mmCIF file of C-alpha atoms and ligand atoms in Angstrom:
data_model
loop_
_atom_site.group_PDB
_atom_site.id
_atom_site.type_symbol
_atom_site.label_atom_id
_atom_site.label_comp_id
_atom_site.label_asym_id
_atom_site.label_seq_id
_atom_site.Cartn_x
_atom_site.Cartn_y
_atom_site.Cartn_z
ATOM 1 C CA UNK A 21 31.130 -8.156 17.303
ATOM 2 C CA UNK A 22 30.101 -8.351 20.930
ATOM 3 C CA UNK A 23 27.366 -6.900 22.393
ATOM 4 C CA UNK A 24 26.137 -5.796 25.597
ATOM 5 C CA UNK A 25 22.234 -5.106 26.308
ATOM 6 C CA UNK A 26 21.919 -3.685 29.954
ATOM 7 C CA UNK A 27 18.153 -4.274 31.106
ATOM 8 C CA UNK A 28 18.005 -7.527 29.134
ATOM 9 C CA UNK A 29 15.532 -9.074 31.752
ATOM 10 C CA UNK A 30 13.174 -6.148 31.316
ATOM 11 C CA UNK A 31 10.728 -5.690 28.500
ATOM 12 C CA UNK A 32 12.561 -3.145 26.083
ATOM 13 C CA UNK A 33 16.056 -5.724 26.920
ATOM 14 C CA UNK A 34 14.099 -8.617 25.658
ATOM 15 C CA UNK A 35 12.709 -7.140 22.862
ATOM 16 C CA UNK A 36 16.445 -6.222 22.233
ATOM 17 C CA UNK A 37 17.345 -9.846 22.456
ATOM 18 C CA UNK A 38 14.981 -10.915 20.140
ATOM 19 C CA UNK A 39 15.736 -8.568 17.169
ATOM 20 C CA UNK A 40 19.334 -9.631 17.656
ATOM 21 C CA UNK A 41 18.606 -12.744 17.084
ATOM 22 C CA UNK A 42 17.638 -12.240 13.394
ATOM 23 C CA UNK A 43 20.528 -10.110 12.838
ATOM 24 C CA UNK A 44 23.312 -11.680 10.442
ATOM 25 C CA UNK A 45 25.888 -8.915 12.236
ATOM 26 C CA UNK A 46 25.505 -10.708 15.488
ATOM 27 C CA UNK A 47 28.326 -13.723 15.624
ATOM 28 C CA UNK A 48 28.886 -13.424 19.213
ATOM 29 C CA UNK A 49 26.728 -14.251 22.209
ATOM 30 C CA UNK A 50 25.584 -11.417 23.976
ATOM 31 C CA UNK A 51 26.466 -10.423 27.546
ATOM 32 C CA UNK A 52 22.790 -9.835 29.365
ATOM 33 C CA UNK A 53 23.536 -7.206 32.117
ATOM 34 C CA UNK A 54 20.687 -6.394 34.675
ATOM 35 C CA UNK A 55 20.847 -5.354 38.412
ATOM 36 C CA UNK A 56 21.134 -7.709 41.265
ATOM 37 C CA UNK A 57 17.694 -8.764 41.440
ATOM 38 C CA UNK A 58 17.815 -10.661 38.099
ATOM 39 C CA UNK A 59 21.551 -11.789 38.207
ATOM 40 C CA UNK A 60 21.281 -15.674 37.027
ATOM 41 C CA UNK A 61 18.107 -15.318 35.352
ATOM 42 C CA UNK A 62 17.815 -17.388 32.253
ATOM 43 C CA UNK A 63 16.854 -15.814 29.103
ATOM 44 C CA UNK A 64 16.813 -17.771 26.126
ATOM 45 C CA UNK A 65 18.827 -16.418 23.245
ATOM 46 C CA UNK A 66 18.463 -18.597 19.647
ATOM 47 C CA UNK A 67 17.953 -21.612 21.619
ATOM 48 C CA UNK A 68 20.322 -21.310 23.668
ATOM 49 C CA UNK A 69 20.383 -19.813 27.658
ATOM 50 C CA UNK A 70 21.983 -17.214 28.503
ATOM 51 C CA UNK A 71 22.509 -16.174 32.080
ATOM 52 C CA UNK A 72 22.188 -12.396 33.547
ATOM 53 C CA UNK A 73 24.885 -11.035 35.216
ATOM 54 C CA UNK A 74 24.853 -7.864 37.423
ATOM 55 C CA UNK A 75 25.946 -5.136 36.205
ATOM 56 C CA UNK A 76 29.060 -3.422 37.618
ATOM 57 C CA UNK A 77 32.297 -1.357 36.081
ATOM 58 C CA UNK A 78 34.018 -4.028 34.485
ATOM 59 C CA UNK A 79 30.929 -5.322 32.252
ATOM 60 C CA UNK A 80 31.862 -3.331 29.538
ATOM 61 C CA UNK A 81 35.631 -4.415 29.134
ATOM 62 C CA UNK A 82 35.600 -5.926 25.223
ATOM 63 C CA UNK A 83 32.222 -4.541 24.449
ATOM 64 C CA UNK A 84 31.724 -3.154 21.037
ATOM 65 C CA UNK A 85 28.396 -1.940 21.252
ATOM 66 C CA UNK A 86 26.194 -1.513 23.989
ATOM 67 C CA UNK A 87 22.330 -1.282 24.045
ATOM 68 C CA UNK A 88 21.119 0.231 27.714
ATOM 69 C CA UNK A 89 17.589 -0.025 28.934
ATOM 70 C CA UNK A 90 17.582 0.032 32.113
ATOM 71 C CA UNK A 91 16.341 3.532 32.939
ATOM 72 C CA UNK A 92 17.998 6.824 33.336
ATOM 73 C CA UNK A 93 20.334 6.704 36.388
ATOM 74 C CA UNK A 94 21.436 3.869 34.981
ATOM 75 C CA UNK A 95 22.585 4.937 32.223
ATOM 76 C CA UNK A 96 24.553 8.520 33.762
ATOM 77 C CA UNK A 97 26.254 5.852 35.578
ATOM 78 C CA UNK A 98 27.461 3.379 33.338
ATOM 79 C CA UNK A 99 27.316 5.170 29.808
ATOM 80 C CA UNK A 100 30.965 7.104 30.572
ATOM 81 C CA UNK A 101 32.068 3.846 32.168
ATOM 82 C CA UNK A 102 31.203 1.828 28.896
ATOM 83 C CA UNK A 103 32.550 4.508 26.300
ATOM 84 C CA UNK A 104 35.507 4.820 28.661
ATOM 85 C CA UNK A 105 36.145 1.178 27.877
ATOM 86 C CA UNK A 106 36.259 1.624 23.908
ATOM 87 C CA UNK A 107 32.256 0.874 23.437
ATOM 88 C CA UNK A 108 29.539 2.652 21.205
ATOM 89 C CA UNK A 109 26.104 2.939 23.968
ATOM 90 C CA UNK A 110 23.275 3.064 22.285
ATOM 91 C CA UNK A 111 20.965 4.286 25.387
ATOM 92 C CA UNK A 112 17.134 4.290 25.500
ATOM 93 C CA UNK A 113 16.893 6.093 28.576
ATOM 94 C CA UNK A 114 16.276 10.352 28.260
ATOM 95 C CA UNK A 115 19.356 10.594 30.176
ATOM 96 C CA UNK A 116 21.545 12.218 26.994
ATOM 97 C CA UNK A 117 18.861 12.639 24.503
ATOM 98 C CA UNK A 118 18.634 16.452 24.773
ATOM 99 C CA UNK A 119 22.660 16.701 25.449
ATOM 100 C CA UNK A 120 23.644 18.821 22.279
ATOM 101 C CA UNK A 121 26.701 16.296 21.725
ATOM 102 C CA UNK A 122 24.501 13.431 21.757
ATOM 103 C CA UNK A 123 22.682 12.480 18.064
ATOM 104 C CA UNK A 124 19.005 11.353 18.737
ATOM 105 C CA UNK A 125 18.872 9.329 15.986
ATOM 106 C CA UNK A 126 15.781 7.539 14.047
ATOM 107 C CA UNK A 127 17.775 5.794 11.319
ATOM 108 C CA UNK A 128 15.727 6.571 8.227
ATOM 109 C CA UNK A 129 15.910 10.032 9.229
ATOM 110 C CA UNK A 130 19.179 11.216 10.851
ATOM 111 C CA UNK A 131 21.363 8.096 10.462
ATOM 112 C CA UNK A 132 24.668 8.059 12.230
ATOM 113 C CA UNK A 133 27.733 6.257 12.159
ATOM 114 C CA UNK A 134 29.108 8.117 15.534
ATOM 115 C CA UNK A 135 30.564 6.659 18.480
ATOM 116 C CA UNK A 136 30.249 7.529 22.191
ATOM 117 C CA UNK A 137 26.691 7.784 22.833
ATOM 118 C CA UNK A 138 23.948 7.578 20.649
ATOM 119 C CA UNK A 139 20.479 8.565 22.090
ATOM 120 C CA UNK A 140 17.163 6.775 21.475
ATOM 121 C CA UNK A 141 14.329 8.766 21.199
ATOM 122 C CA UNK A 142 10.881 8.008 23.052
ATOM 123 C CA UNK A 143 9.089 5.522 22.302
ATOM 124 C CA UNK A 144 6.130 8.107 21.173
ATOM 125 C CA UNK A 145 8.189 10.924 19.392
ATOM 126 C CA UNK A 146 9.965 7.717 16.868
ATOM 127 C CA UNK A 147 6.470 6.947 15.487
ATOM 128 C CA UNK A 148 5.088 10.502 15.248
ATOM 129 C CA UNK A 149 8.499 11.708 13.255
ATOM 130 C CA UNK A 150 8.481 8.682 10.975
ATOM 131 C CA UNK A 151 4.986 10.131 10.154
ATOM 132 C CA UNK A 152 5.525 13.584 10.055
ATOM 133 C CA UNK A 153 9.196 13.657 8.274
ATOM 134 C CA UNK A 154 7.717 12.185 4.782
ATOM 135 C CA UNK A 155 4.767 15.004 4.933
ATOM 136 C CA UNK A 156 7.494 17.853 5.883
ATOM 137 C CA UNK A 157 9.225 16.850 2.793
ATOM 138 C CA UNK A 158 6.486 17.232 0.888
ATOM 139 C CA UNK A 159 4.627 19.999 1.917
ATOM 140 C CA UNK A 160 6.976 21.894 4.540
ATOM 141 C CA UNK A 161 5.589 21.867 8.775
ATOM 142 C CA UNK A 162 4.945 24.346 10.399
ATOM 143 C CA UNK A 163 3.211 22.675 13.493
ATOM 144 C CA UNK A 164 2.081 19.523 14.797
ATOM 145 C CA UNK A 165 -0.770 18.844 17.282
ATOM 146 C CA UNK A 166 -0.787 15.743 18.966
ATOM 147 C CA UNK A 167 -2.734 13.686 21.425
ATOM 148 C CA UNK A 168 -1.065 9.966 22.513
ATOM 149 C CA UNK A 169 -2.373 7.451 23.725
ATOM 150 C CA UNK A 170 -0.059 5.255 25.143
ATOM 151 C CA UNK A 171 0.223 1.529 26.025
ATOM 152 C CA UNK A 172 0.888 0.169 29.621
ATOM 153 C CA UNK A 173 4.148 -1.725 28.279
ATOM 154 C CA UNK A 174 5.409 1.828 27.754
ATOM 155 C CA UNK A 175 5.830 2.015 31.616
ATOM 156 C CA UNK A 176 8.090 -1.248 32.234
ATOM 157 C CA UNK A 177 7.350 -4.739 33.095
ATOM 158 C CA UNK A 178 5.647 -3.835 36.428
ATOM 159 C CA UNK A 179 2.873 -1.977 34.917
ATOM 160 C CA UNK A 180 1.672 -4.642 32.839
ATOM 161 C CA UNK A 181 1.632 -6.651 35.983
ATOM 162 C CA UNK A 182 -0.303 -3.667 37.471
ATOM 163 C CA UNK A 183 -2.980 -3.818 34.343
ATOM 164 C CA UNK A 184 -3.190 -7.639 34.726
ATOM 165 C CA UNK A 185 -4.739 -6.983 38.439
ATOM 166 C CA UNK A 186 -6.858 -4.747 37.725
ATOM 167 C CA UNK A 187 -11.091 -5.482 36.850
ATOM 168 C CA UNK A 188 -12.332 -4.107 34.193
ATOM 169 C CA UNK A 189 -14.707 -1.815 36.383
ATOM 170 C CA UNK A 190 -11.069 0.179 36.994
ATOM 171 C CA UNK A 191 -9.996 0.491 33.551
ATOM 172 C CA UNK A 192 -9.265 4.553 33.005
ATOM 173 C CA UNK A 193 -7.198 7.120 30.682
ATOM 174 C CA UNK A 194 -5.063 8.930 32.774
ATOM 175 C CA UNK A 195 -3.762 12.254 30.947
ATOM 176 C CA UNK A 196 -0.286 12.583 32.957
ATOM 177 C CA UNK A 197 2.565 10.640 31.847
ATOM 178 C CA UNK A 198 6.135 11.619 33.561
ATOM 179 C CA UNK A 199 6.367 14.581 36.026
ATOM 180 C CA UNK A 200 4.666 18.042 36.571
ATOM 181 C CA UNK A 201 6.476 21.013 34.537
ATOM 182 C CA UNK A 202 6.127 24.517 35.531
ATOM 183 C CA UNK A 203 4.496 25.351 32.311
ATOM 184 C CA UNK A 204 1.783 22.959 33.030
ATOM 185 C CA UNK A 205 3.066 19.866 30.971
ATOM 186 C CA UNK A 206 4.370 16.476 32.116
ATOM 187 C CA UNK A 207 7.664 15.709 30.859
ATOM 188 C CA UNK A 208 6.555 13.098 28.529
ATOM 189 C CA UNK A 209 4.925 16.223 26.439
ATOM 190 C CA UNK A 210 8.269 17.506 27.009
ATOM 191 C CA UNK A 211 10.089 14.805 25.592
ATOM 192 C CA UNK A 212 7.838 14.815 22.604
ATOM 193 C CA UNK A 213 7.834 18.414 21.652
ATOM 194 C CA UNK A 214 11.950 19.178 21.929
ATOM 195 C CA UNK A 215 12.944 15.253 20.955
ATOM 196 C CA UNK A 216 11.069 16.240 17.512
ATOM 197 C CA UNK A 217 12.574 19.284 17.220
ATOM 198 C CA UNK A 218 15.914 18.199 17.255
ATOM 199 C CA UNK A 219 15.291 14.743 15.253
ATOM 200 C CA UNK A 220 13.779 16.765 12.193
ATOM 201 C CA UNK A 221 16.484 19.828 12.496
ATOM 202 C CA UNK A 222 13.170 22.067 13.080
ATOM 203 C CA UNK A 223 14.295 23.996 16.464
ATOM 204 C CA UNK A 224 11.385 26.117 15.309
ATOM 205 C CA UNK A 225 8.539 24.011 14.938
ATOM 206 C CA UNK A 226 5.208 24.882 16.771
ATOM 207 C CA UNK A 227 4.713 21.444 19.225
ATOM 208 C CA UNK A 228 1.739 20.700 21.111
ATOM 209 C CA UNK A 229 1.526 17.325 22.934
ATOM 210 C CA UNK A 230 -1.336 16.010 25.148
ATOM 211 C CA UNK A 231 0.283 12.462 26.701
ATOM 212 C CA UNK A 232 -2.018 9.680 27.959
ATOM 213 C CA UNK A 233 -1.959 6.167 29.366
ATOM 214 C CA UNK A 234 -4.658 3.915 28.399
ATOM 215 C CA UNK A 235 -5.250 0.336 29.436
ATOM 216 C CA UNK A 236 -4.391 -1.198 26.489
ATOM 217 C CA UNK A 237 -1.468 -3.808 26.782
ATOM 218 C CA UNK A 238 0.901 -2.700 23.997
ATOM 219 C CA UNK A 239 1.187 0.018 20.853
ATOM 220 C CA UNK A 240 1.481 3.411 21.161
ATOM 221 C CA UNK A 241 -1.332 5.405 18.919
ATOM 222 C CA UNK A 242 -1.312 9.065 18.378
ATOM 223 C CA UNK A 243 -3.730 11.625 16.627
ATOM 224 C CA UNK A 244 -2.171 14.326 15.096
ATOM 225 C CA UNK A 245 -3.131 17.598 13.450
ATOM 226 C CA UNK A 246 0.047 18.841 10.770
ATOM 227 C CA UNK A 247 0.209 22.257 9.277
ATOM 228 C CA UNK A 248 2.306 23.453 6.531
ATOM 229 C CA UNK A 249 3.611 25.997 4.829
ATOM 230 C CA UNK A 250 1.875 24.494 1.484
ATOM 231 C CA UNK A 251 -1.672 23.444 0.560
ATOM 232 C CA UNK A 252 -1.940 19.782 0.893
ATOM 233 C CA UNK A 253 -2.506 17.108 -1.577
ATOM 234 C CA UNK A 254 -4.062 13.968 -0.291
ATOM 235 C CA UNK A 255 -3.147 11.711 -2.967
ATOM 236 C CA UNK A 256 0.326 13.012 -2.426
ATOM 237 C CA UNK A 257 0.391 12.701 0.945
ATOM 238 C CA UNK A 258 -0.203 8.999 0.613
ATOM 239 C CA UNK A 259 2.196 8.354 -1.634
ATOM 240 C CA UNK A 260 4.870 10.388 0.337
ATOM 241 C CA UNK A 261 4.180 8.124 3.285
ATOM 242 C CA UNK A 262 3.690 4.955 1.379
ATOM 243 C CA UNK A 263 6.960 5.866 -0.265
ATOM 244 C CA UNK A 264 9.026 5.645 3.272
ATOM 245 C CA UNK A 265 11.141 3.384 4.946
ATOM 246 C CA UNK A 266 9.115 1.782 7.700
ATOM 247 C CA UNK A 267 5.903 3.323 6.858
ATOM 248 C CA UNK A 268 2.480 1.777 5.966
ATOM 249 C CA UNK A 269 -0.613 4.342 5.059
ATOM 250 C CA UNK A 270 -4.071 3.454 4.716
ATOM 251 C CA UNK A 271 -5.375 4.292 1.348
ATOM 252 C CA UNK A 272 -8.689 5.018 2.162
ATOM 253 C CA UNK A 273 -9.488 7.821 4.904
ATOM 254 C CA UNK A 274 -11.904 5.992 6.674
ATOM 255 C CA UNK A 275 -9.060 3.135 7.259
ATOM 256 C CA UNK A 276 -6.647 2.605 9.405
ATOM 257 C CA UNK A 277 -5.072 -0.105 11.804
ATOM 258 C CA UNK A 278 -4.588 -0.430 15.686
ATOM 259 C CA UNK A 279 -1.846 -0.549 17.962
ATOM 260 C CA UNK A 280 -2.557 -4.035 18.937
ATOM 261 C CA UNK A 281 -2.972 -5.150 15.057
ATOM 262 C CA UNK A 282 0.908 -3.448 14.854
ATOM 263 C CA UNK A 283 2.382 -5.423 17.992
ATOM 264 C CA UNK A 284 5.119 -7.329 17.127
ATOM 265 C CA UNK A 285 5.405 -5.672 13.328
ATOM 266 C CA UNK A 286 8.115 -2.908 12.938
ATOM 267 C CA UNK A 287 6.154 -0.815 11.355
ATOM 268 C CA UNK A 288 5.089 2.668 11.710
ATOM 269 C CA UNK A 289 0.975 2.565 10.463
ATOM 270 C CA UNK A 290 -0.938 6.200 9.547
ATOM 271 C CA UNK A 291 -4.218 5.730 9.063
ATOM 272 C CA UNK A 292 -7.741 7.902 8.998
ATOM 273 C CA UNK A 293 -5.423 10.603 7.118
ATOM 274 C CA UNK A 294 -7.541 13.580 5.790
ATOM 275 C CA UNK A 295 -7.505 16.806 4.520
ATOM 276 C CA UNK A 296 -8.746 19.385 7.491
ATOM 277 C CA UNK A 297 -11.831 21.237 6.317
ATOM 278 C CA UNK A 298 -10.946 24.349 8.026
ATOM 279 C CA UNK A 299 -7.580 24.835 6.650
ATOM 280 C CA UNK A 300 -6.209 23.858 3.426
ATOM 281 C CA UNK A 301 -2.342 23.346 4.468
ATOM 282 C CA UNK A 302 -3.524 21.231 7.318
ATOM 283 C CA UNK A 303 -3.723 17.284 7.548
ATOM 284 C CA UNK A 304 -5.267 14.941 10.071
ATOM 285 C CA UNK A 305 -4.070 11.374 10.788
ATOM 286 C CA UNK A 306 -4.109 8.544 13.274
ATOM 287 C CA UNK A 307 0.105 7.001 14.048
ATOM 288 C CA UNK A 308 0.029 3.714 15.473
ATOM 289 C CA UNK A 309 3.055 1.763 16.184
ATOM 290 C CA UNK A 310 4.412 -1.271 18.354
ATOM 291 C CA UNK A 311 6.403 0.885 21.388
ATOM 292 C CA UNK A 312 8.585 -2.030 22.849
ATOM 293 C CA UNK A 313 9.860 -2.304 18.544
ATOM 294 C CA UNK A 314 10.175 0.729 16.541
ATOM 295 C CA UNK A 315 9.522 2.583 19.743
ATOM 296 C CA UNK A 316 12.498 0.897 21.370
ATOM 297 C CA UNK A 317 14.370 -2.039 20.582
ATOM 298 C CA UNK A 318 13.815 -2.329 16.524
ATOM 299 C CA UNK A 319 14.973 1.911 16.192
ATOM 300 C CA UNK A 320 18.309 0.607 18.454
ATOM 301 C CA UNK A 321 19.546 -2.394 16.689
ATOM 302 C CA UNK A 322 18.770 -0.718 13.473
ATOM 303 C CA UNK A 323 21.621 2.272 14.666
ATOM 304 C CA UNK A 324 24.056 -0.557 15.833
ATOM 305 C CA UNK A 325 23.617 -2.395 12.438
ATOM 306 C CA UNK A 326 24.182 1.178 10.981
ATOM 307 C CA UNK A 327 27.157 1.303 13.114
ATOM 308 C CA UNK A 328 28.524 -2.244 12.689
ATOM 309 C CA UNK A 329 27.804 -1.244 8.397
ATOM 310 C CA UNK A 330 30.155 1.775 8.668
ATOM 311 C CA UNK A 331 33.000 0.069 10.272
ATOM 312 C CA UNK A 332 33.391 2.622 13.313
HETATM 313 N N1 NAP B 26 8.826 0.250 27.522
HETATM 314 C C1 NAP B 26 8.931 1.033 26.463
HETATM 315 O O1 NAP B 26 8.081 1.049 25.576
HETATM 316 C C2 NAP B 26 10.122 1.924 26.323
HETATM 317 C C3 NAP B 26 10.280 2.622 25.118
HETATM 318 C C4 NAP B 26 11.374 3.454 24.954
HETATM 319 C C5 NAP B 26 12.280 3.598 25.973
HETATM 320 N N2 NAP B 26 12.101 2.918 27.147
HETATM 321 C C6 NAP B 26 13.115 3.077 28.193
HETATM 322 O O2 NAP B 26 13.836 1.847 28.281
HETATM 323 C C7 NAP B 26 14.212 1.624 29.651
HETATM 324 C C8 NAP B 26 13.692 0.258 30.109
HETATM 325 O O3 NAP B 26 12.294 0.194 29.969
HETATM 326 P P1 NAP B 26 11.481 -1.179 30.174
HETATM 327 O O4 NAP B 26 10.113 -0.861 29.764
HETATM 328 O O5 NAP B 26 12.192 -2.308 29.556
HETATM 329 O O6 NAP B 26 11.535 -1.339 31.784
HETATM 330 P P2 NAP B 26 11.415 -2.670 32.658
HETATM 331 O O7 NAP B 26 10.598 -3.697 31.992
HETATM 332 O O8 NAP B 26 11.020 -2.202 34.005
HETATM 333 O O9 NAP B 26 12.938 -3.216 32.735
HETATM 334 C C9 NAP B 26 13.928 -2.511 33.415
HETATM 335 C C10 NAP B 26 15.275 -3.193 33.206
HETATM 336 O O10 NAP B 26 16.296 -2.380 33.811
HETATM 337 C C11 NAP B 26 17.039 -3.164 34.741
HETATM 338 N N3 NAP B 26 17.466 -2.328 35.864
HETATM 339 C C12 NAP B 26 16.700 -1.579 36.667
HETATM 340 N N4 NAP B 26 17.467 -0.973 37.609
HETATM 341 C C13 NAP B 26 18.739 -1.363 37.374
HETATM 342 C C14 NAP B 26 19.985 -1.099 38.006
HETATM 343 N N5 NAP B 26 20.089 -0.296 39.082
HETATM 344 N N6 NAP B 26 21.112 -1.666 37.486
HETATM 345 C C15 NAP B 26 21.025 -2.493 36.422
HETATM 346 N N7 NAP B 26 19.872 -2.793 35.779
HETATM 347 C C16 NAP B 26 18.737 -2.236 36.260
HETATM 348 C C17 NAP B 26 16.070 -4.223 35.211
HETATM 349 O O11 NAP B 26 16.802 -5.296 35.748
HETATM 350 P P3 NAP B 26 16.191 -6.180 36.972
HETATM 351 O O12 NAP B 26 15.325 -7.228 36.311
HETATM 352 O O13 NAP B 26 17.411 -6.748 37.606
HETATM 353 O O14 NAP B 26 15.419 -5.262 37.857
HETATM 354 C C18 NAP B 26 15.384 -4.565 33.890
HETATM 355 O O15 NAP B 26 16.215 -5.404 33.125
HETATM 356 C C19 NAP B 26 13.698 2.827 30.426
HETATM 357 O O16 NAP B 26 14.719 3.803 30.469
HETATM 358 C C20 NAP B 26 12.552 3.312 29.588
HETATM 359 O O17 NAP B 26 12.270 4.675 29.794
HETATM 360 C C21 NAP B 26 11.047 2.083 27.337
#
């Protein structure tokens, strides 16, 4: 099985590298792609070093699967070129997410076995759906109101460099992540609200987002307010989420964890989850999740392993 990860020097890639590294699948060394500023890098891969190349048309000649991270015009580019050449991309970028012949696919949600392209959602909307899809089950959605707050490492490599060089005098939430819509969002929001539509087969759902950045180095949190169509049932509730693949809950309401306590752990983490005392179908919870894992690198290598388990 050999595999390509395009943007293996940048955060996402390594994170890519790493979780390849404990997979059993992987019996081949993989080709590190990046652009011409990191060509003959060194990036260790299970002790040994592996060298970045430069990506160009040929990369993808005897590539079986291919993880891309290396932003969106990257990946129009080279995603054709890759399936072209007999590959499965599994692409991070937005690029094809909302393409309506592209599955967006969280794995113990919407699992695939497709080839072509398979979309990664945002970092964001992977840990508020793992959240929300156990509840729906349970009690039916009807909407979902959501404020993120989300970690530098969200924004690439450079903006953790940014972060490091800045005094803590400077420190700030900015509530703009993306560009201006004319409805008044930022395409983050945008990303959010339609990526979870389509993910949970709810083109219907009622989706507010609020995006923000906040100086914390890594781990995406969000707040979110769910109604449903039924009354809730916290004790339920729990158990719905504790029941999932990839979840953790909090039993108590008044705990919870933090998105630095999840970095470097796959898992999704609700916490502060309690009833809403002005509406008795409505829950309120806190999502916290490592970004550059579940968010990114973890949700892709778990839909190649998918892939590589059915065969295709
Ligand atoms: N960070 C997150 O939490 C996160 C989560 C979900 C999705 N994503 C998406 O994943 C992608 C990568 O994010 P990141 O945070 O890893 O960014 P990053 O740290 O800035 O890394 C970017 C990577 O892309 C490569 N690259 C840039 N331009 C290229 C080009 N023209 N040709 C080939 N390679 C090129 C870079 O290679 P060089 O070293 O040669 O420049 C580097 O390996 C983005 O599309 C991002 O939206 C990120």
């Amino acid at each position: 099985m050999k595999i390509a990860v395009l943007g293996a020097s940048g955060l996402v890639g390594r994170a890519m590298l790493s979780q390849l590294e404990q997979c059993c699948w992987v019996d081949e060394l993989p080709l590190l792609l990046t652009s011409n500023r990191s060509a003959g890098t060194k990036i260790d891969f299970n002790n040994q070093e592996l060298v970045c190349h430069a990506v160009n048309e040929d990369s993808f000649d005897d590539i079986d699967i291919a993880l891309f991270s290396a932003g969106g015009d990257v990946s129009k580019k080279y995603a054709p070129i890759a399936v072209n050449a007999g590959a499965v991309v599994i692409d991070n970028s937005s690029a094809f997410r909302m393409d309506s012949t592209v599955p967006l696919v969280i794995p113990e949600i919407n699992p695939t076995a497709s080839k072509g392209i398979i979309a990664n959602p945002n970092c964001s909307t992977i840990q508020i759906a793992m959240a929300l899809m156990p509840l729906h089950k349970e009690f039916g959605l009807l909407e979902a109101h959501i404020t993120t707050m989300q970690s530098v490492s969200g924004a690439g490599l450079a903006a953790q460099q940014e972060l490091e060089n800045k005094s803590v005098t400077e420190l700030d939430i900015i509530p703009k992540i993306g560009a201006p819509l004319s409805d008044g969002s930022f395409t983050e929001e945008d990303k959010v609200v339609n990526e979870l539509r389509k993910i949970m087969s709810l083109p219907e759902l009622g989706v507010t987002c609020l995006a923000t950045r906040v100086p914390v180095w890594n781990g995406h949190s969000a707040a979110i307010r769910a109604v449903f169509a039924n009354e809730v049932d916290r004790e339920k509730a729990v158990k719905a989420l504790a029941m999932f693949p990839g979840v953790g809950v909090a039993k108590s309401e008044h705990d919870f964890k933090t998105a630095t306590e999840v970095t470097s752990k796959g898992e999704v983490a609700v916490g502060r989850l309690r009833l809403d005392s002005t509406n008795k179908n409505a829950l309120l919870m806190w999502v916290v999740a490592d970004n550059l894992l579940k968010g990114a690198a973890l949700n892709a290598v778990q839909i190649a392993g998918q892939i590589v388990e059915s065969g295709s």
